Tab-separated table of C-alpha atoms in Angstrom:
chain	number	residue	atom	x	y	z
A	1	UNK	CA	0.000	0.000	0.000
A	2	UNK	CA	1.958	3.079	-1.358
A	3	UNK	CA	0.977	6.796	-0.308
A	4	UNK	CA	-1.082	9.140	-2.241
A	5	UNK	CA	0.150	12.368	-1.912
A	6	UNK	CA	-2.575	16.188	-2.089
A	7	UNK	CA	-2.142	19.512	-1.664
A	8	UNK	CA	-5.049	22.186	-1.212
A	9	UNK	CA	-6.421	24.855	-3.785
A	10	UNK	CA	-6.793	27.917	-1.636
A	11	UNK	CA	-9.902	29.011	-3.322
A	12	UNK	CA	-11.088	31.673	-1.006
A	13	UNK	CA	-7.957	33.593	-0.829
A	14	UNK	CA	-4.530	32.655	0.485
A	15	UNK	CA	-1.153	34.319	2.399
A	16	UNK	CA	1.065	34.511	5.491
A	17	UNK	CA	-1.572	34.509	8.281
A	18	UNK	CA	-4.308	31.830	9.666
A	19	UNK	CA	-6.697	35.142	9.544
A	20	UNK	CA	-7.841	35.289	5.816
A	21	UNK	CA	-11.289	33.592	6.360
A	22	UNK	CA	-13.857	35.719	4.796
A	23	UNK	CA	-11.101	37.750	3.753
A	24	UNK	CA	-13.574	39.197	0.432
A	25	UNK	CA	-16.490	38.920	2.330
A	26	UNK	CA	-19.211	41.992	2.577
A	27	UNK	CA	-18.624	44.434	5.463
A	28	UNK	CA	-22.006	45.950	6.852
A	29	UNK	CA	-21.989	48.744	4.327
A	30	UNK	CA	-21.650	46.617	1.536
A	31	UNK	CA	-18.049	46.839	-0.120
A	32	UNK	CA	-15.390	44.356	0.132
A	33	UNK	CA	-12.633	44.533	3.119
A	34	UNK	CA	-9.348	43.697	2.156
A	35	UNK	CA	-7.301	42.025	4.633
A	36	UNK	CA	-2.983	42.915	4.361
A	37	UNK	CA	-1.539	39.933	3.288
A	38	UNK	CA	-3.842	37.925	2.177
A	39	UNK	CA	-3.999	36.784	-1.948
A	40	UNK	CA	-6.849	36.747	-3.948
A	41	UNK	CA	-7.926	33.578	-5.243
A	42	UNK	CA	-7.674	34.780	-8.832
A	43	UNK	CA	-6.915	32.050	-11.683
A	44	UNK	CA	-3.489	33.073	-12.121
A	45	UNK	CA	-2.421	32.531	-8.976
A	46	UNK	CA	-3.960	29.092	-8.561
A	47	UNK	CA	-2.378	28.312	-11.737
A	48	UNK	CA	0.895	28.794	-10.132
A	49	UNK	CA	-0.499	26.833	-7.268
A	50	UNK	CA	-1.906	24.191	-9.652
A	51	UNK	CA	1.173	23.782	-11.358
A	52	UNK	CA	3.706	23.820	-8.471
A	53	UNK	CA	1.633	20.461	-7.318
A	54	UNK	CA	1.807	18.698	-10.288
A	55	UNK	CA	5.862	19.894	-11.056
A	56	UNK	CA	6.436	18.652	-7.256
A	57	UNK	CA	4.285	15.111	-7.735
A	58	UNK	CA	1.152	15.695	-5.890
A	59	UNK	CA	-1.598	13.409	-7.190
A	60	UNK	CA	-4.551	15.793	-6.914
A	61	UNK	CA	-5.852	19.118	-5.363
A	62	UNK	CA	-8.540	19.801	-3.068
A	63	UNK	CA	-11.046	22.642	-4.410
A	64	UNK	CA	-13.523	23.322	-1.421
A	65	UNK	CA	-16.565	24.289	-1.503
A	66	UNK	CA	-19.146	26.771	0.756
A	67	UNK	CA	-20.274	30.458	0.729
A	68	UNK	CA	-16.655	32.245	1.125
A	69	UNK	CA	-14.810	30.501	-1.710
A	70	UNK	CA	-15.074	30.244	-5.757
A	71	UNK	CA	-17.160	27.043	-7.040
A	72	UNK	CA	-15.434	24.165	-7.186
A	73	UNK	CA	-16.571	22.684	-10.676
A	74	UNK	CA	-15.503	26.191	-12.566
A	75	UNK	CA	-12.488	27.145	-11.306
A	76	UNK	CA	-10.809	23.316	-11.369
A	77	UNK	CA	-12.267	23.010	-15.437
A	78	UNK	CA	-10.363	26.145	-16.118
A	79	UNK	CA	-7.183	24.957	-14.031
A	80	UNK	CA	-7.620	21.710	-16.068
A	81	UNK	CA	-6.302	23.623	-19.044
A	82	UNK	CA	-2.800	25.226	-17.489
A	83	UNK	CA	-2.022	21.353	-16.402
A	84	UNK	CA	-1.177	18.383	-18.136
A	85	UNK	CA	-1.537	15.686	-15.036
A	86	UNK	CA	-2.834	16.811	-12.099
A	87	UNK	CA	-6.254	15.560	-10.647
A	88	UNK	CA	-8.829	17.641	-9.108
A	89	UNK	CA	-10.364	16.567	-6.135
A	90	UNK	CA	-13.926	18.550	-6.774
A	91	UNK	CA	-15.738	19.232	-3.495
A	92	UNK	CA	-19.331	19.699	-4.020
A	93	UNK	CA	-22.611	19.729	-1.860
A	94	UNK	CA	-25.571	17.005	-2.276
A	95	UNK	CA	-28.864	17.960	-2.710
A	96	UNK	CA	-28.206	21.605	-4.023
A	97	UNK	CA	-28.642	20.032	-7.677
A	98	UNK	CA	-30.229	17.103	-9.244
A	99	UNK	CA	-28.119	13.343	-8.595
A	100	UNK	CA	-28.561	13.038	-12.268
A	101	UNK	CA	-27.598	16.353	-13.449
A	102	UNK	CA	-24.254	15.827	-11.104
A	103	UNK	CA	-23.550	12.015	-12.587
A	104	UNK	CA	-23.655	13.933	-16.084
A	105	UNK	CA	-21.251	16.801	-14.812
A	106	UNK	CA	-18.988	14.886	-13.492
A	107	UNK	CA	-19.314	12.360	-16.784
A	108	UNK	CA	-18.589	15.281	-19.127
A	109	UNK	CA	-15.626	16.433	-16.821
A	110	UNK	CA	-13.933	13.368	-17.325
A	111	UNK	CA	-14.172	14.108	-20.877
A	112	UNK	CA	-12.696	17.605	-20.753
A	113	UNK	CA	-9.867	16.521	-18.612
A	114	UNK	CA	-9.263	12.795	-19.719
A	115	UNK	CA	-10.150	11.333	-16.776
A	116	UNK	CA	-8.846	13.909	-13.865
A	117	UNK	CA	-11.918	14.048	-11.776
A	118	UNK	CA	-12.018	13.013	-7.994
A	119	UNK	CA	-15.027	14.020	-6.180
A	120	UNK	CA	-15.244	14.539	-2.153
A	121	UNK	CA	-18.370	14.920	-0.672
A	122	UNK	CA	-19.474	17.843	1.913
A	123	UNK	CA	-22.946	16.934	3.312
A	124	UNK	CA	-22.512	19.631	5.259
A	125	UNK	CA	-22.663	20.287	9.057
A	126	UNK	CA	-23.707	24.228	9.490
A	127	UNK	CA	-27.443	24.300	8.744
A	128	UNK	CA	-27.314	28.010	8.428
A	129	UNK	CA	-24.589	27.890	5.226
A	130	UNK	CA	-27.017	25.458	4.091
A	131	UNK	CA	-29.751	27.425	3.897
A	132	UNK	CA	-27.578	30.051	2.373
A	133	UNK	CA	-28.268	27.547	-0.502
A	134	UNK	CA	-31.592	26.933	0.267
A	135	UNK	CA	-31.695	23.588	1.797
A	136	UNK	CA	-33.598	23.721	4.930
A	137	UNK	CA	-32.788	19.873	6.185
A	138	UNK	CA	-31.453	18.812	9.419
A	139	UNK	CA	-28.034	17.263	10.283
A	140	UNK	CA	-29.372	13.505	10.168
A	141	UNK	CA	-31.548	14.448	7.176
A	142	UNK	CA	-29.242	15.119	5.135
A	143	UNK	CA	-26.894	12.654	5.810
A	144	UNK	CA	-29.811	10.124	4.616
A	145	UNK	CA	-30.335	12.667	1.456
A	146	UNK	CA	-26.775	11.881	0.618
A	147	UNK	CA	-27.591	8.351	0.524
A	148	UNK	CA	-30.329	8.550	-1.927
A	149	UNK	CA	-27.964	10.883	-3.756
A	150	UNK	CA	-25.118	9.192	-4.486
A	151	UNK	CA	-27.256	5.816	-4.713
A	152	UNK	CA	-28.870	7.763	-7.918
A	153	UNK	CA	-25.337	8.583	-9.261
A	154	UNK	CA	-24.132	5.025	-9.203
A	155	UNK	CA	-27.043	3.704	-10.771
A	156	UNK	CA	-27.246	6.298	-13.613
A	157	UNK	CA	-23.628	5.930	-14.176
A	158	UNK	CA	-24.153	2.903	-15.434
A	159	UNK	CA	-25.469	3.598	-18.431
A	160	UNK	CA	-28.519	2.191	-18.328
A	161	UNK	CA	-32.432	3.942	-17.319
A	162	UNK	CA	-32.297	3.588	-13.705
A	163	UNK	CA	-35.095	4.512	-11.696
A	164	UNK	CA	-35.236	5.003	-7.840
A	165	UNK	CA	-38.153	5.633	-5.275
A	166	UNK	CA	-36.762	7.276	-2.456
A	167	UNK	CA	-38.192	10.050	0.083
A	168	UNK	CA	-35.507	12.617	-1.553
A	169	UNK	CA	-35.607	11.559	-4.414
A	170	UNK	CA	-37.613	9.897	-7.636
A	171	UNK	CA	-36.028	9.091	-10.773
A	172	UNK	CA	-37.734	7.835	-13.764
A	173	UNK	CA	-35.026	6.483	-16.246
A	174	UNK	CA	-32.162	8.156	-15.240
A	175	UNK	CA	-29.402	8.140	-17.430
A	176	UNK	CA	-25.723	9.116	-18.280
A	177	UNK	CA	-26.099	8.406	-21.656
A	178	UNK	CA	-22.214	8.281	-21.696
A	179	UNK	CA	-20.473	7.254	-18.186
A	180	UNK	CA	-17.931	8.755	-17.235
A	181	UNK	CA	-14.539	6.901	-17.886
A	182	UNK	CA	-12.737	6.275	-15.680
A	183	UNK	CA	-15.660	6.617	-12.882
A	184	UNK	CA	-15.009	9.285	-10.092
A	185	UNK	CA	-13.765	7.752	-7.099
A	186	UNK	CA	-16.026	9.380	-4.228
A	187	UNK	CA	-14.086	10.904	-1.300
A	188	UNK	CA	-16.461	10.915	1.855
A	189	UNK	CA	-15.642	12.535	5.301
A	190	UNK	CA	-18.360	12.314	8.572
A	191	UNK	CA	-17.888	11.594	12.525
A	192	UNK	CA	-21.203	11.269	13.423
A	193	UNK	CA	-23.546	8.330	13.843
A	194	UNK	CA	-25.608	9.301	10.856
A	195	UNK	CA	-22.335	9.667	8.280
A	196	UNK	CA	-20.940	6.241	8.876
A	197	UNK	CA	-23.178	4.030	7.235
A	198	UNK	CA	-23.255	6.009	4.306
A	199	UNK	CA	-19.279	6.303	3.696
A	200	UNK	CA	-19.680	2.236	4.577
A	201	UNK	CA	-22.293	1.900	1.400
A	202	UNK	CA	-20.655	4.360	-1.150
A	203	UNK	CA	-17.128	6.180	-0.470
A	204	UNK	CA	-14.254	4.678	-1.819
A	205	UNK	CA	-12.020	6.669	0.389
A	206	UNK	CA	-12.733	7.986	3.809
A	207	UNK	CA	-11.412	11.047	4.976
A	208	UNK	CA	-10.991	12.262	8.781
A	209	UNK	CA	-9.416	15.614	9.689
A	210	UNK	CA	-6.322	15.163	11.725
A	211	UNK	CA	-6.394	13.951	14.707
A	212	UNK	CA	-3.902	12.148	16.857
A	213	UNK	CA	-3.345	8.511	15.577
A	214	UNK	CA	-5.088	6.557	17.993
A	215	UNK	CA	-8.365	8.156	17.898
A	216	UNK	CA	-7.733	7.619	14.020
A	217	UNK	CA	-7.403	4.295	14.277
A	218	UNK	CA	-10.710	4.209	15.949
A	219	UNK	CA	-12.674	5.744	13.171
A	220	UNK	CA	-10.423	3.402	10.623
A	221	UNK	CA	-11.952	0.423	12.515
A	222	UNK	CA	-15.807	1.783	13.001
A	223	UNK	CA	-15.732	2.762	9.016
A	224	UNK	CA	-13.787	-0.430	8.586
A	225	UNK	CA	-16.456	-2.612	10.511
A	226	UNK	CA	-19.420	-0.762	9.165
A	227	UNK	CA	-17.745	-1.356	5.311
A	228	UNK	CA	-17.773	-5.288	5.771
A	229	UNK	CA	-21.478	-5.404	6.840
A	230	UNK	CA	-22.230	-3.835	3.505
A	231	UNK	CA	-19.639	-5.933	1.384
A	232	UNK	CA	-17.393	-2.931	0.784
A	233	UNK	CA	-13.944	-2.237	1.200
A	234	UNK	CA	-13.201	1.046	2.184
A	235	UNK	CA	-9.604	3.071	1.731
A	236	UNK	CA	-8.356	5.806	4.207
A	237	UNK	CA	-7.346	9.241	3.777
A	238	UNK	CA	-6.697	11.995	6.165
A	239	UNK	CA	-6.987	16.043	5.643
A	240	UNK	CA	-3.892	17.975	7.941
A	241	UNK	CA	-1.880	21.392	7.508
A	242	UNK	CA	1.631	21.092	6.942
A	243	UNK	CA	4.841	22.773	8.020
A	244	UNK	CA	8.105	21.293	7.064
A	245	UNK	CA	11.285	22.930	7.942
A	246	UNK	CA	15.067	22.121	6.950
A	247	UNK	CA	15.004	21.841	10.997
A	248	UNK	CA	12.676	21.354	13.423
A	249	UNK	CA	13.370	24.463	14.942
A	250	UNK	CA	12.797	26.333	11.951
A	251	UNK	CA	9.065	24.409	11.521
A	252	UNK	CA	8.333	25.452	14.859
A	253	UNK	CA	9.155	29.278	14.722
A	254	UNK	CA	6.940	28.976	11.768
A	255	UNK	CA	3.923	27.740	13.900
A	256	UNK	CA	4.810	29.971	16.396
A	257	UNK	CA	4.612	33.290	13.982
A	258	UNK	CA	1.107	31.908	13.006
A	259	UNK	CA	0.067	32.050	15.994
A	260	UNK	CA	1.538	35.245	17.538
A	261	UNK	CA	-1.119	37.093	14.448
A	262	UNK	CA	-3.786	35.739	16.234
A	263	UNK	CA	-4.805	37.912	19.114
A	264	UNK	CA	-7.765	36.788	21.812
A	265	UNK	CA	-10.698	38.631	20.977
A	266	UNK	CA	-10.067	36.761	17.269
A	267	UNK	CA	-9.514	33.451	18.843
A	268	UNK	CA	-12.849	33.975	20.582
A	269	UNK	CA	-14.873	34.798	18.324
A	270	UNK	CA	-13.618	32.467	16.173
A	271	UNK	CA	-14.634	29.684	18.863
A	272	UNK	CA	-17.511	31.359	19.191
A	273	UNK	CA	-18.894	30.857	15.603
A	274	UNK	CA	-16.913	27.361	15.406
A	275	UNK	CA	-19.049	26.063	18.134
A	276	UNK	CA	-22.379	26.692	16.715
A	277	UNK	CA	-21.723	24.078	13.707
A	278	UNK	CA	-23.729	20.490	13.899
A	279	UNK	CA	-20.953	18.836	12.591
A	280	UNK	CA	-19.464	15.944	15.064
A	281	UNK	CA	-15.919	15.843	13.208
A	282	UNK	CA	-15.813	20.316	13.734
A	283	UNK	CA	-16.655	19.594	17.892
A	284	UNK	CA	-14.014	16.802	17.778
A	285	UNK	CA	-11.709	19.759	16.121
A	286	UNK	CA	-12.616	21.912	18.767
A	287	UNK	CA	-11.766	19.550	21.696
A	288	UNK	CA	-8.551	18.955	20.855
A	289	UNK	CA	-6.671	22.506	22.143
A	290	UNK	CA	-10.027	23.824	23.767
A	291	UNK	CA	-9.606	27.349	22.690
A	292	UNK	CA	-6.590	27.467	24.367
A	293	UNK	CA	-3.192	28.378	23.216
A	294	UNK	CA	-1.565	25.710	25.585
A	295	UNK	CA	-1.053	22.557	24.947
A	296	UNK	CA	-1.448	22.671	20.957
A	297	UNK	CA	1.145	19.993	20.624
A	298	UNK	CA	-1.552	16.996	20.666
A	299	UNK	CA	0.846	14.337	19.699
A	300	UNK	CA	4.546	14.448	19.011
A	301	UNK	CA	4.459	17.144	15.670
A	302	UNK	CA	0.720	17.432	15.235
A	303	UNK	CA	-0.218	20.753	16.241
A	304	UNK	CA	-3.655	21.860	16.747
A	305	UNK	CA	-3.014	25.713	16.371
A	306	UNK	CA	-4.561	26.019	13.092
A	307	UNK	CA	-8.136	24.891	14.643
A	308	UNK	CA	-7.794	27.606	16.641
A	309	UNK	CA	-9.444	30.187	13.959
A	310	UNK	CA	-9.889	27.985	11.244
A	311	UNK	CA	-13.060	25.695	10.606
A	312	UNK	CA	-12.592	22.073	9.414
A	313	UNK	CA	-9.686	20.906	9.397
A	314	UNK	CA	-7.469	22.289	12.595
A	315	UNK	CA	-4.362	20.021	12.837
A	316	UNK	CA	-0.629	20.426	11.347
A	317	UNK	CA	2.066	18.535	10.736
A	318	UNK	CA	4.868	20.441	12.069
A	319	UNK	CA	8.882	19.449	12.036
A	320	UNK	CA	12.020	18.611	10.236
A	321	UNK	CA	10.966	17.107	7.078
A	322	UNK	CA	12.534	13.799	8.493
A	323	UNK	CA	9.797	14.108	11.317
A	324	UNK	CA	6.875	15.466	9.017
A	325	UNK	CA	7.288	11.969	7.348
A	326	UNK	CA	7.819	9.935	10.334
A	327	UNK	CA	4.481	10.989	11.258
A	328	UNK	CA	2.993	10.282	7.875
A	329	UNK	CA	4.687	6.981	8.332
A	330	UNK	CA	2.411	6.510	11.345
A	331	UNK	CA	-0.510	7.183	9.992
A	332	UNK	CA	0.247	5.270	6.688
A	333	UNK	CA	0.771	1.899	9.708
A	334	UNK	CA	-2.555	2.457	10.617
A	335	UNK	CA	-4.079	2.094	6.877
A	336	UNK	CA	-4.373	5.873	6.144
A	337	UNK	CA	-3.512	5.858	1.968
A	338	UNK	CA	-4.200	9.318	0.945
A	339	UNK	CA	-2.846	12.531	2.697
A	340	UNK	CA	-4.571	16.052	1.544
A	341	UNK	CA	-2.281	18.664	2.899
A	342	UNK	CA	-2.134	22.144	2.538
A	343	UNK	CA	-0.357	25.105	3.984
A	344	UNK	CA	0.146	29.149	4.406
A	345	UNK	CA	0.711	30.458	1.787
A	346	UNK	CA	-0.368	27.188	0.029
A	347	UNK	CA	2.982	28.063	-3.156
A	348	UNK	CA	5.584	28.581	-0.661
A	349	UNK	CA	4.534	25.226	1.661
A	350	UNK	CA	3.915	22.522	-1.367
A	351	UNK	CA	7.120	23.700	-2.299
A	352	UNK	CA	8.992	22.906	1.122
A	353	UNK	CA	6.865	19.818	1.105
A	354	UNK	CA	7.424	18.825	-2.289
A	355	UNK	CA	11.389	19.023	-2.034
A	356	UNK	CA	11.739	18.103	1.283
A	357	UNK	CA	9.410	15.680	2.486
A	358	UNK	CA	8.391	13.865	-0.694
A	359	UNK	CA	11.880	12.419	-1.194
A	360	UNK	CA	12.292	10.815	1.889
A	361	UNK	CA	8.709	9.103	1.668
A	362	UNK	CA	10.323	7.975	-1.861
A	363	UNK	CA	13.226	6.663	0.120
A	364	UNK	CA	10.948	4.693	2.581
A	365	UNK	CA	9.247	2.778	-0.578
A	366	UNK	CA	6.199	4.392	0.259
A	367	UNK	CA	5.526	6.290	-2.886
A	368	UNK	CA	5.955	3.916	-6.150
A	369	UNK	CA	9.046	6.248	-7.291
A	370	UNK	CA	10.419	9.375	-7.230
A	371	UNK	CA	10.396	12.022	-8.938
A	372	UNK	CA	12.612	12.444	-12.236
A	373	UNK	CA	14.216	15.038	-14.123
A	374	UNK	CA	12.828	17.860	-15.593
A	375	UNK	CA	9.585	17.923	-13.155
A	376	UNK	CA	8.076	14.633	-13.752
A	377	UNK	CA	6.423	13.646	-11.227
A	378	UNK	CA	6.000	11.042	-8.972
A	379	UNK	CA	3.858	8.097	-9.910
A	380	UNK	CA	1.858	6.453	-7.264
A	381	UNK	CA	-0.352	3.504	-8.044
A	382	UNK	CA	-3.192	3.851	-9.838
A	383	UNK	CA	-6.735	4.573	-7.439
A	384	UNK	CA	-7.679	7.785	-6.473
């Protein structure tokens, strides 16, 4: 089992500071604020982005998706055309659009990109950005809309009229009159009672935000367990923040800068608006520093400063490159295959990644090969 290696598209602006959420937001009198520092998510600088991943051998960005960010599906079909290799792992919402109108997006993306489509998705666990979208559902209710959902894009993806009788949905001869090929493999992440069976019945990879290894290996083993009652085999990814230094030293005075921007009346507030959200994984974020700035060290190099201000995932990976990867190598024991990471600014840190972690994971044997001359990239084995 070899590691599959992702970085993050920074979609709702990027730079040198854990503050640049809602950075292009609308103040109360209706104009945009600009935040110092932070990057606007325009095309040419997630082209750089873009194409630093795929020169450095990441298999696939994350594009997310939500109110304070560009959509997903547009900005990764443009990005599609400034790269040659590079997969885009499309976050997208269920329920905001027909299952079959999705199964023939996503078929018709595979065409445009020759098969570069990954899909991850974001049931959603803030009812009021939901009804920013107009979906009015519940936590547990949509978590069984999702079911239905991606039930109707499997069955219309195979070419075929399907039809399904659900209470979300009813579909009378659906059809993708031309599959997508190869089909999307469906990235699924959830922590509460009401997301696990439906990552056991449809995702082929489950993700989990960071958290420290052992209470990963107890979601690996509940998703695991829930999997084989359905027939399934299910893979494991995991979604972390990364800061690799040439020392550890170095990593660490970069964690520590992050955090001296962030100032207590910020911290609380964000808290404040972080604990309102439904979502089971976000409280498990939450509980791992408290709100506090002590103690963010959760395991040996996973820091949970991030979390403090930021929603979804919280945790870092923070060292020498040779102890970034030692942790990845722990989490890879415990049958976690794909790693999304991401960073601040998101150019700089895929490139101190890219050139200093990725080799040594090459020289472990747990990516296929590395990376050649000229910037090809590494190849990993095929899935995902």
């Amino acid at each position: 089992m070899t590691v599959h290696l992702h970085w993050f598209l920074p979609t709702g602006g990027d730079g040198r500071t854990l503050v640049d959420r809602h950075a292009y937001a609308q103040n109360e009198l209706g104009a945009a604020r600009k935040v110092n520092g932070v990057r606007p998510p325009d095309i040419e600088y997630l082209a750089q982005i873009a194409k630093a991943a795929e020169q450095l051998g990441f298999e696939a960005v994350l594009t997310p998706t939500g109110t304070w960010c560009e959509d997903a599906w547009l900005t990764t079909v443009a990005l599609a055309q400034h790269t040659e290799r590079l997969k885009f792992l499309v976050a997208f919402r269920p329920g905001l659009i027909s299952p079959t109108l999705a199964a023939q997006m996503a078929a018709t993306y595979q065409r445009v990109t020759r098969g570069r489509l990954l899909l991850n998705v974001v049931t959603g666990g803030d009812s009021a950005e939901q009804r920013r979208f107009g979906d009015g559902l519940d936590h547990d209710q949509r978590y069984a809309r999702t079911d239905e959902f991606l039930s109707v894009v499997r069955g219309v993806w195979r070419g075929h009229p399907y039809d399904f009788d659900g209470t979300h949905y009813q579909v009378e001869g659906g059809l993708t009159a031309l599959p997508p090929d190869p089909l999307p493999q469906l990235f699924f992440g959830g922590s509460s009672k009401a997301a696990g069976p439906v990552a056991a019945r449809h995702a082929d990879v489950y993700l989990t935000w960071g958290e420290p290894p052992a209470q990963v290996k107890r979601k690996i083993d509940w998703i695991r367990s829930l999997a084989e009652q359905e027939g399934r085999t299910v893979r494991f990814g995991i979604r972390l923040h990364t800061i690799s230094r040439d020392s550890s030293a170095e990593a660490w005075a970069t964690a520590n800068r992050l955090l001296d921007d962030l100032d207590a009346d910020t911290i609380a507030a964000a808290q404040a608006a972080l604990g309102k959200s439904e979502s089971v994984g976000q409280q498990r974020m939450l509980a791992l520093h408290g709100g506090s700035r002590d103690e963010l060290e959760i395991h040996p190099n996973l820091w949970a400063g991030v979390g403090l201000v930021r929603g979804g995932a919280g945790t870092a990976l923070v060292g020498s490159h040779a102890e970034v990867a030692d942790l990845i190598e722990e989490y890879h024991a415990l049958g976690v295959e794909h790693f999304v990471l991401s960073g601040y600014p998101h150019l700089e840190e895929a490139y101190w990644f890219g050139e200093g972690v990725i080799p040594l994971l090459a020289a472990r044997g747990l990516l296929e090969r590395a990376a050649g001359g000229g910037g090809s990239p590494i190849l990993v084995a095929s899935g995902r």
